[in-house]
Short mmCIF file of C-alpha atoms in Angstrom, two decimals:
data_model
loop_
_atom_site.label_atom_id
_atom_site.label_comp_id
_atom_site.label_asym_id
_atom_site.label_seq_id
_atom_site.Cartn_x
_atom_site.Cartn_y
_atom_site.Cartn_z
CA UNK A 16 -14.09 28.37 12.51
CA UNK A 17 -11.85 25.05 13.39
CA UNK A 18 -11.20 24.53 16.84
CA UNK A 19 -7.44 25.60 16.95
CA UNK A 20 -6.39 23.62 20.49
CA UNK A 21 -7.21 20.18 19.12
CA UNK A 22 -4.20 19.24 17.75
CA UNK A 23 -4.46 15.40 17.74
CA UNK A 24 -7.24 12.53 16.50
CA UNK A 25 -7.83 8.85 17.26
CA UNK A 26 -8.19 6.35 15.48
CA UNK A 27 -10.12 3.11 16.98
CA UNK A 28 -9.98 0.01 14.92
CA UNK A 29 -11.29 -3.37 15.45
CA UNK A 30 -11.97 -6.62 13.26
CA UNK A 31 -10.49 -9.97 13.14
CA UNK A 32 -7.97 -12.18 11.50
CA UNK A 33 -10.28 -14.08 10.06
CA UNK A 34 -8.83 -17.08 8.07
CA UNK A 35 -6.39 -18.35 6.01
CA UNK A 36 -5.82 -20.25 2.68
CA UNK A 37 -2.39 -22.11 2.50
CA UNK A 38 -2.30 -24.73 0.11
CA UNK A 39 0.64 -26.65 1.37
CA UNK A 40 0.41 -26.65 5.28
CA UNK A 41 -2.18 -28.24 7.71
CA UNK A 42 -1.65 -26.03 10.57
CA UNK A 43 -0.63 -22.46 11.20
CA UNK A 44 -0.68 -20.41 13.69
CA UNK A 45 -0.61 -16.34 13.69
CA UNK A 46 1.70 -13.88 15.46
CA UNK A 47 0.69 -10.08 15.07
CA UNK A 48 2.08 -6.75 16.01
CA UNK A 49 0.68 -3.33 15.12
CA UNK A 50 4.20 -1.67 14.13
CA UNK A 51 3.25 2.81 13.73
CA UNK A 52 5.21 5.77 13.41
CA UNK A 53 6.57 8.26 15.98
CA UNK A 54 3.75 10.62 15.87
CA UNK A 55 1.53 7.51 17.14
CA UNK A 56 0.39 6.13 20.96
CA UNK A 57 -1.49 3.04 21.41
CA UNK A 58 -4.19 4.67 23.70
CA UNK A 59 -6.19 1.38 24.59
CA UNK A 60 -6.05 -2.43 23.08
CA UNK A 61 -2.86 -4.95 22.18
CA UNK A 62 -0.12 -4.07 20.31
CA UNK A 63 0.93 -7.45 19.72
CA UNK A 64 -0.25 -10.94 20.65
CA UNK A 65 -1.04 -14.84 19.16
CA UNK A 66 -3.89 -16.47 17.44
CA UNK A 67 -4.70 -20.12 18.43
CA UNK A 68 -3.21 -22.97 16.46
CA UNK A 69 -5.75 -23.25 13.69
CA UNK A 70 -5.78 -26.46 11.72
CA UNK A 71 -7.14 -26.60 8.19
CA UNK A 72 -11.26 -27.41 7.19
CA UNK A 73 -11.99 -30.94 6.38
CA UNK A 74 -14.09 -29.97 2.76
CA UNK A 75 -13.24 -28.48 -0.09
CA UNK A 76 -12.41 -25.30 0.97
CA UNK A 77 -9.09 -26.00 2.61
CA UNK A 78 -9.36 -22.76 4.31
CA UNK A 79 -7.87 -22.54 8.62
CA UNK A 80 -10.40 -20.14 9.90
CA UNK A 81 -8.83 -18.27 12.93
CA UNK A 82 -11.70 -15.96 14.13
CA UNK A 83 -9.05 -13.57 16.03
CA UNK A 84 -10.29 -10.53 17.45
CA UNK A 85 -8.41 -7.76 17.24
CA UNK A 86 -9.03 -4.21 18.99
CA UNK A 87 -6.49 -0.95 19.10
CA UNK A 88 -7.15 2.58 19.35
CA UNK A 89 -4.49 4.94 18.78
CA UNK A 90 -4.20 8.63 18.88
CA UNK A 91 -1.31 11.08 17.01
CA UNK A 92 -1.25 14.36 15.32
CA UNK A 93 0.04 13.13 11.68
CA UNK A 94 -0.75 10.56 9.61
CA UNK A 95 2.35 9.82 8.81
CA UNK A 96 3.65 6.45 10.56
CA UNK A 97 -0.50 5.25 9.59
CA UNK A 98 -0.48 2.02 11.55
CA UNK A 99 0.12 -1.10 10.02
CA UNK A 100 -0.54 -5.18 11.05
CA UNK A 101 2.26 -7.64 10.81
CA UNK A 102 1.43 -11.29 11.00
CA UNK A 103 4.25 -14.19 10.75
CA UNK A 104 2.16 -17.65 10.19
CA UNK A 105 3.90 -20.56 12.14
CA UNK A 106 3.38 -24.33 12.00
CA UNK A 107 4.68 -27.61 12.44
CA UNK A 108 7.32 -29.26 10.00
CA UNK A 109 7.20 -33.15 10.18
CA UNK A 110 9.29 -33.66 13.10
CA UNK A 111 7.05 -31.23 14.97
CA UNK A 112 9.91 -28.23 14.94
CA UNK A 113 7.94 -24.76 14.66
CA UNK A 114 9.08 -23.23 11.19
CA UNK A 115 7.40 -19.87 9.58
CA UNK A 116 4.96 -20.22 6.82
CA UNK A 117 4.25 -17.38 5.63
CA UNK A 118 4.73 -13.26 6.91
CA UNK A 119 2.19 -10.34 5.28
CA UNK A 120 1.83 -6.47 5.85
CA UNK A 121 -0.91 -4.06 5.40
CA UNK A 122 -1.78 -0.59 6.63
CA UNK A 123 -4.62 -0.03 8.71
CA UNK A 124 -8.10 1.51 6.52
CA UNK A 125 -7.60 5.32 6.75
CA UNK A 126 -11.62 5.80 5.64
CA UNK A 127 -14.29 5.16 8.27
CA UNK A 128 -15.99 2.03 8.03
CA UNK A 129 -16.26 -1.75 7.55
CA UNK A 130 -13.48 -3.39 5.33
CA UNK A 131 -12.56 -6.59 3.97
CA UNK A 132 -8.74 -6.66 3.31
CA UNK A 133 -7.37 -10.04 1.91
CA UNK A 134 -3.50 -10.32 1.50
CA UNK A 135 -0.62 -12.25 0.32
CA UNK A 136 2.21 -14.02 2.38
CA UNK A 137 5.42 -14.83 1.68
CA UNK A 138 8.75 -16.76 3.09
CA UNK A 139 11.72 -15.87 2.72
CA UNK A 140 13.83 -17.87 0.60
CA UNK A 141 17.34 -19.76 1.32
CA UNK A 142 20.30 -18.42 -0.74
CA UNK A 143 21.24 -21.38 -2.21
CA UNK A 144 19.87 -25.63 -2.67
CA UNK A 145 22.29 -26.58 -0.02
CA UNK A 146 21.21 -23.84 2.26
CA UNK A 147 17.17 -25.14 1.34
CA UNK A 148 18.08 -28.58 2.32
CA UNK A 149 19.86 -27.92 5.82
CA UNK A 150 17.31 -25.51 6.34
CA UNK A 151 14.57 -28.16 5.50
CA UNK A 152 16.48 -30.69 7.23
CA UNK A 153 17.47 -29.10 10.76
CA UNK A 154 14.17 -27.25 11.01
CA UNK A 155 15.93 -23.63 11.11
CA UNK A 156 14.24 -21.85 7.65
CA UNK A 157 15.43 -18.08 6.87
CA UNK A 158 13.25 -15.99 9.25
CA UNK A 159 13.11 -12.43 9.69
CA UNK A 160 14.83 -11.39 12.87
CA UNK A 161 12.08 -8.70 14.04
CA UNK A 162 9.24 -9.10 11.53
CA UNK A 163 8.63 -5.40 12.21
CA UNK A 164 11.14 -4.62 9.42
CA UNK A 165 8.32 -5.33 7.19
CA UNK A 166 6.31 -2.14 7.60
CA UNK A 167 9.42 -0.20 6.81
CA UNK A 168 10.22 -1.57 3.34
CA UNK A 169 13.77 -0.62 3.86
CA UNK A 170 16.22 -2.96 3.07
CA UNK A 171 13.70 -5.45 1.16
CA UNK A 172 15.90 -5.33 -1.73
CA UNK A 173 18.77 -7.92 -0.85
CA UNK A 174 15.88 -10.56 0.25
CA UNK A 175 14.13 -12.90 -1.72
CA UNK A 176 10.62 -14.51 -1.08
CA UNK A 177 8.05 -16.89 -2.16
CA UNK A 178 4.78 -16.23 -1.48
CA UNK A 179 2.35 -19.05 -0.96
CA UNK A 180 -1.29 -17.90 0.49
CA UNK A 181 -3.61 -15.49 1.72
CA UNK A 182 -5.00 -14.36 4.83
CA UNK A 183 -8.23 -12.71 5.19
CA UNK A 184 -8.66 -9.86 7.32
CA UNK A 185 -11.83 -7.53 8.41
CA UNK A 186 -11.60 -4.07 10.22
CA UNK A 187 -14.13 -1.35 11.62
CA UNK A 188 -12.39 1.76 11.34
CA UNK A 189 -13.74 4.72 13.45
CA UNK A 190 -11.93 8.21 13.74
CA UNK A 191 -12.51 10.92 15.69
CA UNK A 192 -11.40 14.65 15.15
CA UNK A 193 -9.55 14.09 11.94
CA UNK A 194 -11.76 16.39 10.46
CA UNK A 195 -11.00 19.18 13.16
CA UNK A 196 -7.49 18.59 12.50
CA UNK A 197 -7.75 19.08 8.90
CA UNK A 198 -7.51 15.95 7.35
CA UNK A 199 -9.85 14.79 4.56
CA UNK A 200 -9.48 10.85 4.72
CA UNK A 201 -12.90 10.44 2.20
CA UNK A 202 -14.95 12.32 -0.47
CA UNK A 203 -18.12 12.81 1.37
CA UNK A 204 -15.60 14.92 3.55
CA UNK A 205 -14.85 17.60 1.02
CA UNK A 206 -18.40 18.64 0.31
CA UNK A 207 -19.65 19.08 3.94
CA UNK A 208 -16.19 21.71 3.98
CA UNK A 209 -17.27 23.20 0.96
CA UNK A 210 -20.61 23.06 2.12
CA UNK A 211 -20.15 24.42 6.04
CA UNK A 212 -18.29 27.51 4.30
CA UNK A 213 -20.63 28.11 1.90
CA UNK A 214 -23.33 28.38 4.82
CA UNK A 215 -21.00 30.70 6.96
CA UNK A 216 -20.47 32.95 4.11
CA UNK A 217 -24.37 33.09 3.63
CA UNK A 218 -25.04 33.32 7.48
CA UNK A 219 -22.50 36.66 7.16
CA UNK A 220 -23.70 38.38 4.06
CA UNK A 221 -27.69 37.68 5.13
CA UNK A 222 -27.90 40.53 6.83
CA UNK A 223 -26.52 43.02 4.37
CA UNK A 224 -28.22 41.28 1.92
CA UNK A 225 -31.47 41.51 3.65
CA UNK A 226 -30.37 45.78 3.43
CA UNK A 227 -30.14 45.64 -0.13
CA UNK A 228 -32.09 43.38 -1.75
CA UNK A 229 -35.26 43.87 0.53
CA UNK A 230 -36.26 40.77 0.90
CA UNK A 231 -34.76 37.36 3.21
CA UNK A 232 -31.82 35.17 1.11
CA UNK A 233 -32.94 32.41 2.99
CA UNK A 234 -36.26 31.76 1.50
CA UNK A 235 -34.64 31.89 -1.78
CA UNK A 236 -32.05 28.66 -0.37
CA UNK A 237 -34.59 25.54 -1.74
CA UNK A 238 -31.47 22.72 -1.91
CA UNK A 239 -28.66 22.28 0.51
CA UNK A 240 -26.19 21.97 -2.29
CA UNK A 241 -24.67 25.74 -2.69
CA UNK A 242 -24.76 27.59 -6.07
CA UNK A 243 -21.82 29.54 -7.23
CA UNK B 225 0.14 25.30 2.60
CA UNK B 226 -1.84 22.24 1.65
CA UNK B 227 -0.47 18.56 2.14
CA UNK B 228 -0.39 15.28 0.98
CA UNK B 229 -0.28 12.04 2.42
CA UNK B 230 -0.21 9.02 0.52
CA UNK B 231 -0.21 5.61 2.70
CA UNK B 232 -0.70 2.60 1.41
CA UNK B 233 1.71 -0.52 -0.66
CA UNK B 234 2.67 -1.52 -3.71
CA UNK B 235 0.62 -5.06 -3.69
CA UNK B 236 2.29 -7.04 -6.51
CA UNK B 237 2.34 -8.16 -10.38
CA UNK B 238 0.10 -10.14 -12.36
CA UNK B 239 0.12 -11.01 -15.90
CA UNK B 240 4.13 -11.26 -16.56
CA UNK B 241 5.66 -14.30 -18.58
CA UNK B 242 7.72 -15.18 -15.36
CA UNK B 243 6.43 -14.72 -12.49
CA UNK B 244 10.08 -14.17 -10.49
CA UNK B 245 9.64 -10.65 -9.92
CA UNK B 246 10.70 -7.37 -8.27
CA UNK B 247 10.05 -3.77 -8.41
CA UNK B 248 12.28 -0.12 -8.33
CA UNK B 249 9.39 2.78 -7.94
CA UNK B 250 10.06 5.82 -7.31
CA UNK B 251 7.67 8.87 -7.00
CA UNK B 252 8.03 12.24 -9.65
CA UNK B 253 6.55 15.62 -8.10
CA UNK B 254 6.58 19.20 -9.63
CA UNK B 255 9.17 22.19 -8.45
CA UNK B 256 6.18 23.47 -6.06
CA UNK B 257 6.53 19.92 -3.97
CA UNK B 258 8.33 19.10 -0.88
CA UNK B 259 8.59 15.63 0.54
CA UNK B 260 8.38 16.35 4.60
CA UNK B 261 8.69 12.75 5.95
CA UNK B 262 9.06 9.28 4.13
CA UNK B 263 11.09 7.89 1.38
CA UNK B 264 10.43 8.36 -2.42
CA UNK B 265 11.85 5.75 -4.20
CA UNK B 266 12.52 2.08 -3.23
CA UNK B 267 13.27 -1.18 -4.20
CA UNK B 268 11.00 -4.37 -3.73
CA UNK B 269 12.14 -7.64 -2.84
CA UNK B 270 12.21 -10.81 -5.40
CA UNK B 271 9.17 -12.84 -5.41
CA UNK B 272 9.05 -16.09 -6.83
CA UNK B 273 4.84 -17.09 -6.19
CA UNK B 274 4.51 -20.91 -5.55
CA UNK B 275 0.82 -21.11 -6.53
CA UNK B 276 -0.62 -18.03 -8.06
CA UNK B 277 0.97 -16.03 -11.17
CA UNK B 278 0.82 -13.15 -8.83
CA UNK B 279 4.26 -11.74 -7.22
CA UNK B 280 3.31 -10.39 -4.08
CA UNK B 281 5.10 -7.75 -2.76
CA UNK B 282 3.01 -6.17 -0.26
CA UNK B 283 5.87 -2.77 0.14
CA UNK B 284 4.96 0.04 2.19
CA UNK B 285 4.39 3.34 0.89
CA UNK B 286 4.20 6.22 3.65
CA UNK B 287 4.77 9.49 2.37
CA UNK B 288 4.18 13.21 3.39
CA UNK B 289 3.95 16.03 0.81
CA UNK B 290 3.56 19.67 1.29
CA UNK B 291 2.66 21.88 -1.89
CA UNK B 292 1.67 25.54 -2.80
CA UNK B 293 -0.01 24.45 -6.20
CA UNK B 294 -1.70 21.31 -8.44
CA UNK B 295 0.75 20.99 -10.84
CA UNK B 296 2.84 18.32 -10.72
CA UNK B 297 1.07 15.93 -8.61
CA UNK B 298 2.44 13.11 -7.61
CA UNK B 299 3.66 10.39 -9.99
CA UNK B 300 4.57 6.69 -9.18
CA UNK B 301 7.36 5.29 -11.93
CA UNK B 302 7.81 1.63 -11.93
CA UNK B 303 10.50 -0.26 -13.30
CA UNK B 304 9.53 -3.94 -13.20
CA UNK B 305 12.69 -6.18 -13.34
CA UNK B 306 12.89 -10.48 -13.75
CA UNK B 307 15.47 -12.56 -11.77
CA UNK B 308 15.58 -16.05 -13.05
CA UNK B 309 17.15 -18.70 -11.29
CA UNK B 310 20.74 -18.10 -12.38
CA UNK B 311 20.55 -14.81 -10.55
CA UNK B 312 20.26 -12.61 -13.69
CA UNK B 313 18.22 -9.60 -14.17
CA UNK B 314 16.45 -8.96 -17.17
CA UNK B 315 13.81 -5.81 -17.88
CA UNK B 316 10.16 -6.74 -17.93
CA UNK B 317 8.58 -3.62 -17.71
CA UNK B 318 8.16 0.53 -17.33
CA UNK B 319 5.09 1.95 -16.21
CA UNK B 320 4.04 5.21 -14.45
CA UNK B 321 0.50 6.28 -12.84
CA UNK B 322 -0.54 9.39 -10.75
CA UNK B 323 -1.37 9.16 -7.16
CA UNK B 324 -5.02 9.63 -7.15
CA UNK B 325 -6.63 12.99 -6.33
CA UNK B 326 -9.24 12.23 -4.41
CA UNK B 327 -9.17 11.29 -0.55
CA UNK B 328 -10.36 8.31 0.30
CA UNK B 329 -9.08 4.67 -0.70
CA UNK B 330 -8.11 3.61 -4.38
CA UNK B 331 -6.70 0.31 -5.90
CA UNK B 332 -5.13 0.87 -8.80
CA UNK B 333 -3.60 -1.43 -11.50
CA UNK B 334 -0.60 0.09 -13.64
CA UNK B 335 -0.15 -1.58 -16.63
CA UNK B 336 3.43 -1.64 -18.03
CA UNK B 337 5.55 -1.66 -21.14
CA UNK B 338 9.03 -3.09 -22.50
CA UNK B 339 10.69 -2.14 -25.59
CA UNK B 340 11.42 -4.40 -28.63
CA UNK B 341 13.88 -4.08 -30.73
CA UNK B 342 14.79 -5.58 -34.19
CA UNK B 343 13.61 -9.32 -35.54
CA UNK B 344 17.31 -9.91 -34.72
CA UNK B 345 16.99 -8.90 -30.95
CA UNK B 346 14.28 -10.85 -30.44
CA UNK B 347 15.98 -13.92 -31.70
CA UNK B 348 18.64 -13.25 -29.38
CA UNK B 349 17.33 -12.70 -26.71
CA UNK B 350 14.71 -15.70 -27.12
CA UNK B 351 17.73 -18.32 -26.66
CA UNK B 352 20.43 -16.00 -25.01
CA UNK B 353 17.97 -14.37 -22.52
CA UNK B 354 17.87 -10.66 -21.60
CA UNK B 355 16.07 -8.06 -23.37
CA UNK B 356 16.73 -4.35 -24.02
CA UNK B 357 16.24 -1.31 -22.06
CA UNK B 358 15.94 2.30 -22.46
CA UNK B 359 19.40 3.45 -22.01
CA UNK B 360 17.80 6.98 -19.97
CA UNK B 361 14.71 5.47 -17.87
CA UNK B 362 13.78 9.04 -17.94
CA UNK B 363 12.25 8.75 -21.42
CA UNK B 364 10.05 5.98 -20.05
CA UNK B 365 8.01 8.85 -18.00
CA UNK B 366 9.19 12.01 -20.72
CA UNK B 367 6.65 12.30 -23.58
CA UNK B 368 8.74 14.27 -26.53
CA UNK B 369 10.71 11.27 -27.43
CA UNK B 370 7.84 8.81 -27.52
CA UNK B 371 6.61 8.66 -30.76
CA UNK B 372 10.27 6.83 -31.84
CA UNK B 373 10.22 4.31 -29.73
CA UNK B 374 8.25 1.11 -29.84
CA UNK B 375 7.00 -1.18 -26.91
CA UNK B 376 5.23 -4.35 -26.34
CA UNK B 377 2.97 -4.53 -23.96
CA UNK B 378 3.40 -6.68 -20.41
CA UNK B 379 1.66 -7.51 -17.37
CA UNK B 380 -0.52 -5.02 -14.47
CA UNK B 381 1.16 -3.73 -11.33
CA UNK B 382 -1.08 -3.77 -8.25
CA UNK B 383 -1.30 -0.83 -5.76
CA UNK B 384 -3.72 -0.13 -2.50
CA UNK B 385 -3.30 3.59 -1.91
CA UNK B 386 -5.25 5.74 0.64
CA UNK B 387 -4.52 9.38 0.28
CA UNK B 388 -5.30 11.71 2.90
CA UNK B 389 -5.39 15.38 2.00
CA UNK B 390 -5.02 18.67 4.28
CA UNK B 391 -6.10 22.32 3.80
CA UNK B 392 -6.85 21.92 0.22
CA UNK B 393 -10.60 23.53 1.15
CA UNK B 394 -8.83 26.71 3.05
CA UNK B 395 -7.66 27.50 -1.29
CA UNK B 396 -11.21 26.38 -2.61
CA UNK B 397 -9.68 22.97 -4.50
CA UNK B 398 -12.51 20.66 -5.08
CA UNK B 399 -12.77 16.99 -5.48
#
């Protein structure tokens, strides 16, 4: 019934950074990476790269609207290690030194489809007010050495953060042979199985029904949906 | 056997008194469960929000089950904890929710619960600080013990799962 030799899918996803709402800073610009798991290869797109410096609207809605396309396809044979986007926000301080504003993480949609996926960032935080104020004064504010750590979530517990702001993301998510694999990744997909074996066990049983019964099943069949 | 993935993060909290917040979750299965690949239990961060009375969090959850039967699916338990700024740690919250059973892409809010104790606690720990915990934060998620205990209730804890589900159709399990 499945086709046994594909062992692997794809996923293809594409969408945008698309702005971002931080109350306290004029300008920001974005730094991503696609961090994944072993099982995964980036078959086609960037796995990292750097928005434009986007400064913030001149109205009421305050928001820094970035626009950044972003395309990847991958391929594996587990979801496990699902693909994930890091961005680090960085900006100017008053004495023009670049300082990070703001980090976020989010997995990749697993279903099929357009989504809108708005999340929080955060800082880290210095350990003490005399660490803040050299930090604040010198330019050099706790940073995260890789941000990559952030898709592990190992580790997190001996940091501390402040999160100030959002950014707005979209992705078009488009998979191909997760369903031959075996995966269900949304509820439509469990009804087509039930409904391509309930078929199959009809198509095998028509013809000794057709013995038996004298007449042809099939007519009988008025809805798609099968009856137990 | 049929597998489980369940991908996604534990947003954040909304709703708490104090907003300087962080997270211990960890994830309950039955005996007929086996975790292949990921981690099941963490700790969050400390968030302290600067605008919105939301502690964002935004921790990874990437976890691969295996299982030969329903029962016992998995179970987040969430033990929501406040540093304030003297460093101390107080309780704010226990809470528990089941991964969802349905492929596909949930958020979910988990709303949470502390215990109270006498007029007198309360008191103290109004101008002391601190509050009181369940001395085995395995009666938070046990049910027989329940009906002696009493709880006030706190703020919501903010998930984004996607679950992804494997040869549950080869053993006729709907959904």
């Amino acid at each position: 019934m499945a086709n046994t030799t594909n062992t692997f899918f794809l996923l293809m996803a594409n969408g945008s950074i698309e702005s971002a709402e931080i109350p306290e800073y004029d300008q920001v610009f974005i730094k991503y990476f696609f961090v994944h798991g072993q099982d995964w290869d980036k078959i086609a797109g960037l796995e990292e790269g750097s928005t434009q410096i986007g400064h913030k609207s001149i109205d009421d809605r305050q928001t820094i609207a970035f626009n950044f396309p972003l395309d990847i396809t991958f391929k594996s044979t587990c979801p496990f290690g699902w693909p994930q986007l890091v961005v680090s926000c960085y900006g100017s301080d008053f004495l023009g030194r670049e300082v990070i504003r703001g980090y976020g993480v989010t997995h990749l949609p697993i279903s099929p489809g357009q989504h809108k996926i708005k999340i929080p960032l955060f800082v880290p935080e210095s350990t003490s007010l005399l660490q803040k104020f050299f930090a604040w004064s010198q330019g050099r504010r706790p940073e995260y050495i890789d941000p990559r750590v952030l898709a592990h979530g190992e580790g997190r517990e001996v940091t501390r953060v402040r999160s100030q702001g959002f950014l707005n993301l979209s992705f078009n998510i488009v998979t191909k042979d997760m369903k031959k694999v075996g995966y269900l990744t949304h509820k439509n997909d469990s009804n087509t199985n039930i409904g391509n074996q309930m078929i199959e066990m009809n198509n095998t049983t028509l013809g000794n029904l057709t013995q038996t019964l004298g007449f042809n099943p099939e007519q009988s069949m008025i809805s798609q949906t099968p009856r137990f | 056997m049929a597998e489980v993935h369940v991908i996604g993060q534990i947003l954040g909290a909304s709703d708490f008194p104090e907003n300087s917040l962080y997270c211990k979750w960890s994830l309950t299965t039955g005996s007929g469960w086996r975790l292949l690949q990921g981690i099941k239990e963490g700790q969050t961060h400390v968030d302290t929000p600067s605008y919105e009375a939301f502690a964002a969090w935004s921790h990874p959850i990437d976890l691969h089950y295996t299982t030969k039967g329903l029962q016992g699916w998995p179970k987040f338990n969430f033990e929501i904890w406040h540093q304030d700024t003297f460093g101390r740690t107080e309780l704010y919250g226990y809470g528990s929710c089941h991964v969802p059973a349905t492929p596909g892409y949930h958020e979910l809010e988990c709303v949470t619960w502390r215990p109270i104790g006498s007029v007198k606690d309360q008191i103290t720990s109004y101008f002391v600080g601190g509050g009181i915990q369940l001395k085995n934060p395995e009666l938070a998620i046990a049910n027989s013990e329940s009906y002696r205990l009493k709880t006030v209730s706190m703020g919501k804890i903010h998930l984004r799962l996607n679950v992804v589900l494997r040869n549950f159709d080869k053993y006729g399990v709907e959904f």
